[in-house]
Structure formats: C-alpha cells, structure tokens
PDB file of C-alpha atoms in Angstrom:
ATOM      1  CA  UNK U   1       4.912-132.154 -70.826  1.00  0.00           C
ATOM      2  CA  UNK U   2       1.014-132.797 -71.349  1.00  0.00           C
ATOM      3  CA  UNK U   3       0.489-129.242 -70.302  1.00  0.00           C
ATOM      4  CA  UNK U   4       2.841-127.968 -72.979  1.00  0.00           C
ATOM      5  CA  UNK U   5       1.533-129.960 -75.723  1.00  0.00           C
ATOM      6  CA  UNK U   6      -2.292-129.084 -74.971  1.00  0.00           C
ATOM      7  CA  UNK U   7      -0.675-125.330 -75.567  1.00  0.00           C
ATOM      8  CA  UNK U   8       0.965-126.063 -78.522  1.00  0.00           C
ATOM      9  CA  UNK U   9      -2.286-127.769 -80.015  1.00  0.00           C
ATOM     10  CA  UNK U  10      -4.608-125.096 -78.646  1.00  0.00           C
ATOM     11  CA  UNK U  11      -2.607-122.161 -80.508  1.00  0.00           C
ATOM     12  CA  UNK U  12      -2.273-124.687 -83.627  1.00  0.00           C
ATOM     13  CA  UNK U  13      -6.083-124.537 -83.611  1.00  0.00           C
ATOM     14  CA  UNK U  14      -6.720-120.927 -82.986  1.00  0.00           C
ATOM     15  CA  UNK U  15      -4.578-120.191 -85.588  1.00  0.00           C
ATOM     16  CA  UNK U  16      -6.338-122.107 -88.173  1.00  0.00           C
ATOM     17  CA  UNK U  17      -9.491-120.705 -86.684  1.00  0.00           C
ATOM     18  CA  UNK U  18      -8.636-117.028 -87.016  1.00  0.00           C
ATOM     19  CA  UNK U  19      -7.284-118.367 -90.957  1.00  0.00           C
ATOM     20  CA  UNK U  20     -10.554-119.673 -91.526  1.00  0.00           C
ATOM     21  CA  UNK U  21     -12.694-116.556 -90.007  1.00  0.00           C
ATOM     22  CA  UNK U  22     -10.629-113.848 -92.132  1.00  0.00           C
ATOM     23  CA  UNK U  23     -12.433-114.562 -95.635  1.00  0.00           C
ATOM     24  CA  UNK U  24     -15.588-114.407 -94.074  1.00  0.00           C
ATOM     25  CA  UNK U  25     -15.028-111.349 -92.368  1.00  0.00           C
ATOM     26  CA  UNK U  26     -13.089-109.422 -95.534  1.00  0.00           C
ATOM     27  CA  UNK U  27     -16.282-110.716 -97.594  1.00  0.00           C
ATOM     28  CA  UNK U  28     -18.986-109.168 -94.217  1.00  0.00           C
ATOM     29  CA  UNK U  29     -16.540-105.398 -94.258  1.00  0.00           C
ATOM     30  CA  UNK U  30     -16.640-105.702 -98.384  1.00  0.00           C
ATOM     31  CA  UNK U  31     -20.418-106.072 -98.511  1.00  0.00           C
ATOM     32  CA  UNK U  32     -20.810-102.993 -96.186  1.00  0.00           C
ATOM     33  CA  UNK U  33     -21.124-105.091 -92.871  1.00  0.00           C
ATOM     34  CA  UNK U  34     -19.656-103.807 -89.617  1.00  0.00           C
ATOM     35  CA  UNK U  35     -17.526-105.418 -87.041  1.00  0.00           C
ATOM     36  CA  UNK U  36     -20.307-105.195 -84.762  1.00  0.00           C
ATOM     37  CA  UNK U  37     -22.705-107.022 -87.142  1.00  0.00           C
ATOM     38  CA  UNK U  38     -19.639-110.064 -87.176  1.00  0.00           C
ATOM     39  CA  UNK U  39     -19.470-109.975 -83.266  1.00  0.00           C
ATOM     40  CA  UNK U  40     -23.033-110.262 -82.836  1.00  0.00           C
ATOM     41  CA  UNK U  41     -23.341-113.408 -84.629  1.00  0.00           C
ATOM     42  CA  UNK U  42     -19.823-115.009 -83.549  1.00  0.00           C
ATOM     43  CA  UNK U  43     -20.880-113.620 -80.428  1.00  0.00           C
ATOM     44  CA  UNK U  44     -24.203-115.973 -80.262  1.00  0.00           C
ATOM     45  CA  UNK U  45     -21.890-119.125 -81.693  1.00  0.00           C
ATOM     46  CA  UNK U  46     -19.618-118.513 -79.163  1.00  0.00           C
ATOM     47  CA  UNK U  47     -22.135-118.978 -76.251  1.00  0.00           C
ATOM     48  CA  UNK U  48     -23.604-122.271 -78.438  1.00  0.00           C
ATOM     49  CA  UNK U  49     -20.452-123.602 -78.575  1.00  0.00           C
ATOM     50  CA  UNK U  50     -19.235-122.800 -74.270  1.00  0.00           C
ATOM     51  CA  UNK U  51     -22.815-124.487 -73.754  1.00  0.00           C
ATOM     52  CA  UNK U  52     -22.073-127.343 -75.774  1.00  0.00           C
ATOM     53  CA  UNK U  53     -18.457-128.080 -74.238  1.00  0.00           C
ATOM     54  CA  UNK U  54     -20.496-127.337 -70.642  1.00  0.00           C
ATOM     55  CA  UNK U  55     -23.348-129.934 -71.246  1.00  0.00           C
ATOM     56  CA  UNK U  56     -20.728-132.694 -73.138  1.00  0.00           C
ATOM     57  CA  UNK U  57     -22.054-132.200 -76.936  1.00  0.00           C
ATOM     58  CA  UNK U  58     -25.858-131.544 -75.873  1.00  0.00           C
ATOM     59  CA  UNK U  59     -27.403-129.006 -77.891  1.00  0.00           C
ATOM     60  CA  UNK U  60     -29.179-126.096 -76.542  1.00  0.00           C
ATOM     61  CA  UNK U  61     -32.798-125.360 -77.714  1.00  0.00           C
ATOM     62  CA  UNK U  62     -34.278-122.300 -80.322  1.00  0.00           C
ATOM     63  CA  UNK U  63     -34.832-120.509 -77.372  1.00  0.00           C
ATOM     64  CA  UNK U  64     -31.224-120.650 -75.693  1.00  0.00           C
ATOM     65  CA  UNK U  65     -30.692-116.530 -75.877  1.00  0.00           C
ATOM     66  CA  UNK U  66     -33.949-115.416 -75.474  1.00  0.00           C
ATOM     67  CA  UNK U  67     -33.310-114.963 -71.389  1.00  0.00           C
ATOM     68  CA  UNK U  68     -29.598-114.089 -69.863  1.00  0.00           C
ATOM     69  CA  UNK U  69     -27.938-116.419 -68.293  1.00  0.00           C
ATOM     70  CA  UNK U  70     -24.258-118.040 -67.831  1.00  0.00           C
ATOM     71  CA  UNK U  71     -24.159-118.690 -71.158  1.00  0.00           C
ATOM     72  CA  UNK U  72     -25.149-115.336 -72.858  1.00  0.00           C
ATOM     73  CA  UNK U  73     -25.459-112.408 -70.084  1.00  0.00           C
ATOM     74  CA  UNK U  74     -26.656-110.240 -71.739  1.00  0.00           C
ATOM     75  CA  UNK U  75     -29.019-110.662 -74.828  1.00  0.00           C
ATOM     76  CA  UNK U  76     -27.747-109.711 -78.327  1.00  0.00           C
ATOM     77  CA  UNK U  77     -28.886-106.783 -79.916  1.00  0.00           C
ATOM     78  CA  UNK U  78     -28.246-106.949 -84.188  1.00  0.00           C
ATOM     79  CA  UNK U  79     -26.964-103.494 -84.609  1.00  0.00           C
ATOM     80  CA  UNK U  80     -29.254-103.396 -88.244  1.00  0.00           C
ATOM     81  CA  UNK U  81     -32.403-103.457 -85.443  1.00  0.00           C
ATOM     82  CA  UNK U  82     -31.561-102.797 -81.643  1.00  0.00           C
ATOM     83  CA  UNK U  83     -35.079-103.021 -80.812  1.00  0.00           C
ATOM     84  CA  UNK U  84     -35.695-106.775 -82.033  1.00  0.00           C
ATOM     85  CA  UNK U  85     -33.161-108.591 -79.444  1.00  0.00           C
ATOM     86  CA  UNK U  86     -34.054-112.037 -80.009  1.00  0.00           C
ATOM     87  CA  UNK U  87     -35.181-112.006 -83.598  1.00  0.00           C
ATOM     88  CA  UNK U  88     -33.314-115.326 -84.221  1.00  0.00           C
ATOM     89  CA  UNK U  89     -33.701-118.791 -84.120  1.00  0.00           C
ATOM     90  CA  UNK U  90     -30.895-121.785 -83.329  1.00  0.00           C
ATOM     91  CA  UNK U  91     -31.430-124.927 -85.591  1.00  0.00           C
ATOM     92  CA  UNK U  92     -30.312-127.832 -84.776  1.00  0.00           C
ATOM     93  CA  UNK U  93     -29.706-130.719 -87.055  1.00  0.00           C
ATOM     94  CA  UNK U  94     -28.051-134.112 -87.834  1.00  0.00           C
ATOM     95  CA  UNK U  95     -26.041-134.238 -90.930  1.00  0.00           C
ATOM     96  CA  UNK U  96     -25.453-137.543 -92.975  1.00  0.00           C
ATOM     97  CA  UNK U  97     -22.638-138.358 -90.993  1.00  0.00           C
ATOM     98  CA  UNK U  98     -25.016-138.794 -87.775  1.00  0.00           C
ATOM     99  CA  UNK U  99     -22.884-135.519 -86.278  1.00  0.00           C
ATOM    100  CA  UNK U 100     -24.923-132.596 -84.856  1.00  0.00           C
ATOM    101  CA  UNK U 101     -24.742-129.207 -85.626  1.00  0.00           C
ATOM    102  CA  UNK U 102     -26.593-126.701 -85.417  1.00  0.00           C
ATOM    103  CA  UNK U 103     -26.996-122.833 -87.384  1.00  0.00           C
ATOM    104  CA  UNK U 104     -28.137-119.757 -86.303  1.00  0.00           C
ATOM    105  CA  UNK U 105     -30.520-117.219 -88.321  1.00  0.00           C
ATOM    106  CA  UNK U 106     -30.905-113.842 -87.616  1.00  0.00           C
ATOM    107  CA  UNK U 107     -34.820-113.348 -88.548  1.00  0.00           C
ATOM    108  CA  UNK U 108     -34.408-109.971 -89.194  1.00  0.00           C
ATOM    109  CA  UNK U 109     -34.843-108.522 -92.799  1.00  0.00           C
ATOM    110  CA  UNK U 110     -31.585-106.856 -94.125  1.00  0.00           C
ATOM    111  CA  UNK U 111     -31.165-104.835 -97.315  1.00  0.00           C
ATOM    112  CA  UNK U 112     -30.114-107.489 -99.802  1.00  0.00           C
ATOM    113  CA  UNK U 113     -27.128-105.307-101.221  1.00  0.00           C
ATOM    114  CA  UNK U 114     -25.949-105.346 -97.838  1.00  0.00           C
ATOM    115  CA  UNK U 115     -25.590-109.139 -97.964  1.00  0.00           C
ATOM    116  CA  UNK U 116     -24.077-109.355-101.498  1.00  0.00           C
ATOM    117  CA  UNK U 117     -20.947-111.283-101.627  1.00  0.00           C
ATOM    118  CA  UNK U 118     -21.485-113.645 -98.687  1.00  0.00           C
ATOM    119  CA  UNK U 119     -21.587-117.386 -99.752  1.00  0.00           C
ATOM    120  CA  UNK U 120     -25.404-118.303 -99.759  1.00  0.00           C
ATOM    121  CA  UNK U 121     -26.540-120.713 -97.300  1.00  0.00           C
ATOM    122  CA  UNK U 122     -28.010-123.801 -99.077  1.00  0.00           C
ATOM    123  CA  UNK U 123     -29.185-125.577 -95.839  1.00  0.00           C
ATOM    124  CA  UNK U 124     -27.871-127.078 -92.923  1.00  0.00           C
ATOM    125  CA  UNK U 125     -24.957-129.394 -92.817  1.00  0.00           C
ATOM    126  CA  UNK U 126     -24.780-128.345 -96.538  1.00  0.00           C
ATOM    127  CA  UNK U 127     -21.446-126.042 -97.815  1.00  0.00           C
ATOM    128  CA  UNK U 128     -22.382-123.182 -99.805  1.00  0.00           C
ATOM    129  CA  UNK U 129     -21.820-123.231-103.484  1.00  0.00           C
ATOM    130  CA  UNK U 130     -23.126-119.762-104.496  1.00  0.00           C
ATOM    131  CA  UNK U 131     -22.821-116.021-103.025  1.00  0.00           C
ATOM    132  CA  UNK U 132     -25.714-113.647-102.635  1.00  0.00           C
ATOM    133  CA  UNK U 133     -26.069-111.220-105.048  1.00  0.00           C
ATOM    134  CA  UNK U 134     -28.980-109.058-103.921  1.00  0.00           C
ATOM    135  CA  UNK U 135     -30.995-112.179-103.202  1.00  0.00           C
ATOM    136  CA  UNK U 136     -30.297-112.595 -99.480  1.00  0.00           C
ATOM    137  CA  UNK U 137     -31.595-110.728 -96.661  1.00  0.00           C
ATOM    138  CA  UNK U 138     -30.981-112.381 -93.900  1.00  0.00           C
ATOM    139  CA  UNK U 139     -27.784-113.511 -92.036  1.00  0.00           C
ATOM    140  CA  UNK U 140     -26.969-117.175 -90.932  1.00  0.00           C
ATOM    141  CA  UNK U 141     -24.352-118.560 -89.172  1.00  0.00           C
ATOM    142  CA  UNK U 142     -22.879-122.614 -89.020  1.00  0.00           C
ATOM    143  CA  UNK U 143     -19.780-123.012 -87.249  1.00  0.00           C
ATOM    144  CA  UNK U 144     -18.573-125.238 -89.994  1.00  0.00           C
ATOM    145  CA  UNK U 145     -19.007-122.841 -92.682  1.00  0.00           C
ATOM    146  CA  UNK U 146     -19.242-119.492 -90.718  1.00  0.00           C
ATOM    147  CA  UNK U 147     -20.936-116.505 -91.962  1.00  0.00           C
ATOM    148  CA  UNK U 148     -23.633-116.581 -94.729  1.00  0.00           C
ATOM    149  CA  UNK U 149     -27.012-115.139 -96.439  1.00  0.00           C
ATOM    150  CA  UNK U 150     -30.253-116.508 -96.896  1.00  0.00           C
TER     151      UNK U 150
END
C-alpha cells in the first residue's frame, strides 16, 4: 500500500513538473533556442539536484562540474561554445525563508536576441518580473523558477 501511494505521488509530481517546464521551454524554442541548449542546463540541475538528495540537502560547490564524476560523467558542453566546457558557475544562496538554493549561470556570452523572451533573472531566491528583450546574454538556471536571462 505504501509502495503504491509513493507511485501515485511520484507521477502527481512529475506531472506538475513537466507542467511547469513547458512554458519555459515554448519561451527557449520561440527565442531561437534549441533542445540541446534546454538539456544542457536541465542537464547540470539535474546532477545538482541527484547530489543534493545523495549528500541529504548539502550543496555542492562552484566547482561541482568542472571534473567527471558520479554525479556528472561527462562534462557539459553549451552547444552556443563547445570549446568552453565549464564556462559556468553554481551559486549557492539562502533565501529569506532560511531555505537553500542555489542557480546556475552559464558564463558564456550569447547573442541577446537569442535570449529575448525569457523571464529576466532578478537575483537569487528572487522570481522574475520582467523578460529580456535584447538585454540578456547569458543563460541562468534556479530550479524554482527554471530557465532565465541575465
């Protein structure tokens, strides 16, 4: 019975997950993103987050994907600039609540048309309130907001 409840709530959860991921991603395709720009930064929360359920809530540090390793085998690559693997940083930061989170920034210049449309990140723990509109050129990503431009 515990079994099939932990189901039930585990697709009840993706589900609103996948909801919540949609506008982002319409907004990333609209703005002349790729998939494989979406994946690369889901792909780095993704390893942030199986760290973080691994290590009970601890946070990783900036320099978590700069080496393989159980985590994230292989380093990832922004398809804008294969050459600059680890041109990001992971920020990690306390919110007025006392909760943790943390953001990721690709530090990679983009064309700022290519960004137009996302919501514009404001700072961390903070929801976005605007959208770039050839002002942003470079992407960040907070698992409580998802995908936006700085």
């Amino acid at each position: 019975m515990i079994i099939l409840l932990l189901v039930v709530a585990a697709l009840v959860l993706g589900s609103i997950a996948a909801t919540a991921a949609a506008p982002t991603f319409v907004a990333m395709l609209a703005s002349g993103h790729t998939q494989n720009q979406f994946a690369f930064m889901t792909g780095m929360a993704t390893a942030v987050h199986n760290y973080q359920i691994d290590h009970a809530g601890s946070f990783p540090s900036s320099t978590f994907f700069q080496q393989p390793s159980a985590y994230a085998p292989t380093i990832p690559v922004d398809p804008l600039d294969p050459t600059n693997a680890t041109a990001f940083t992971v920020t990690i930061y306390t919110n007025s609540y006392g909760d943790q989170g943390y953001v990721i920034t690709d530090a990679v210049p983009h064309p700022s048309h290519t960004l137009d449309g996302l919501p514009q990140y404001p700072g961390p723990g903070v929801p976005p309130a605007a959208k770039c509109q050839d002002n942003c050129t470079k992407i960040v990503y907070d698992p409580t907001f998802g995908t936006m431009g700085q």
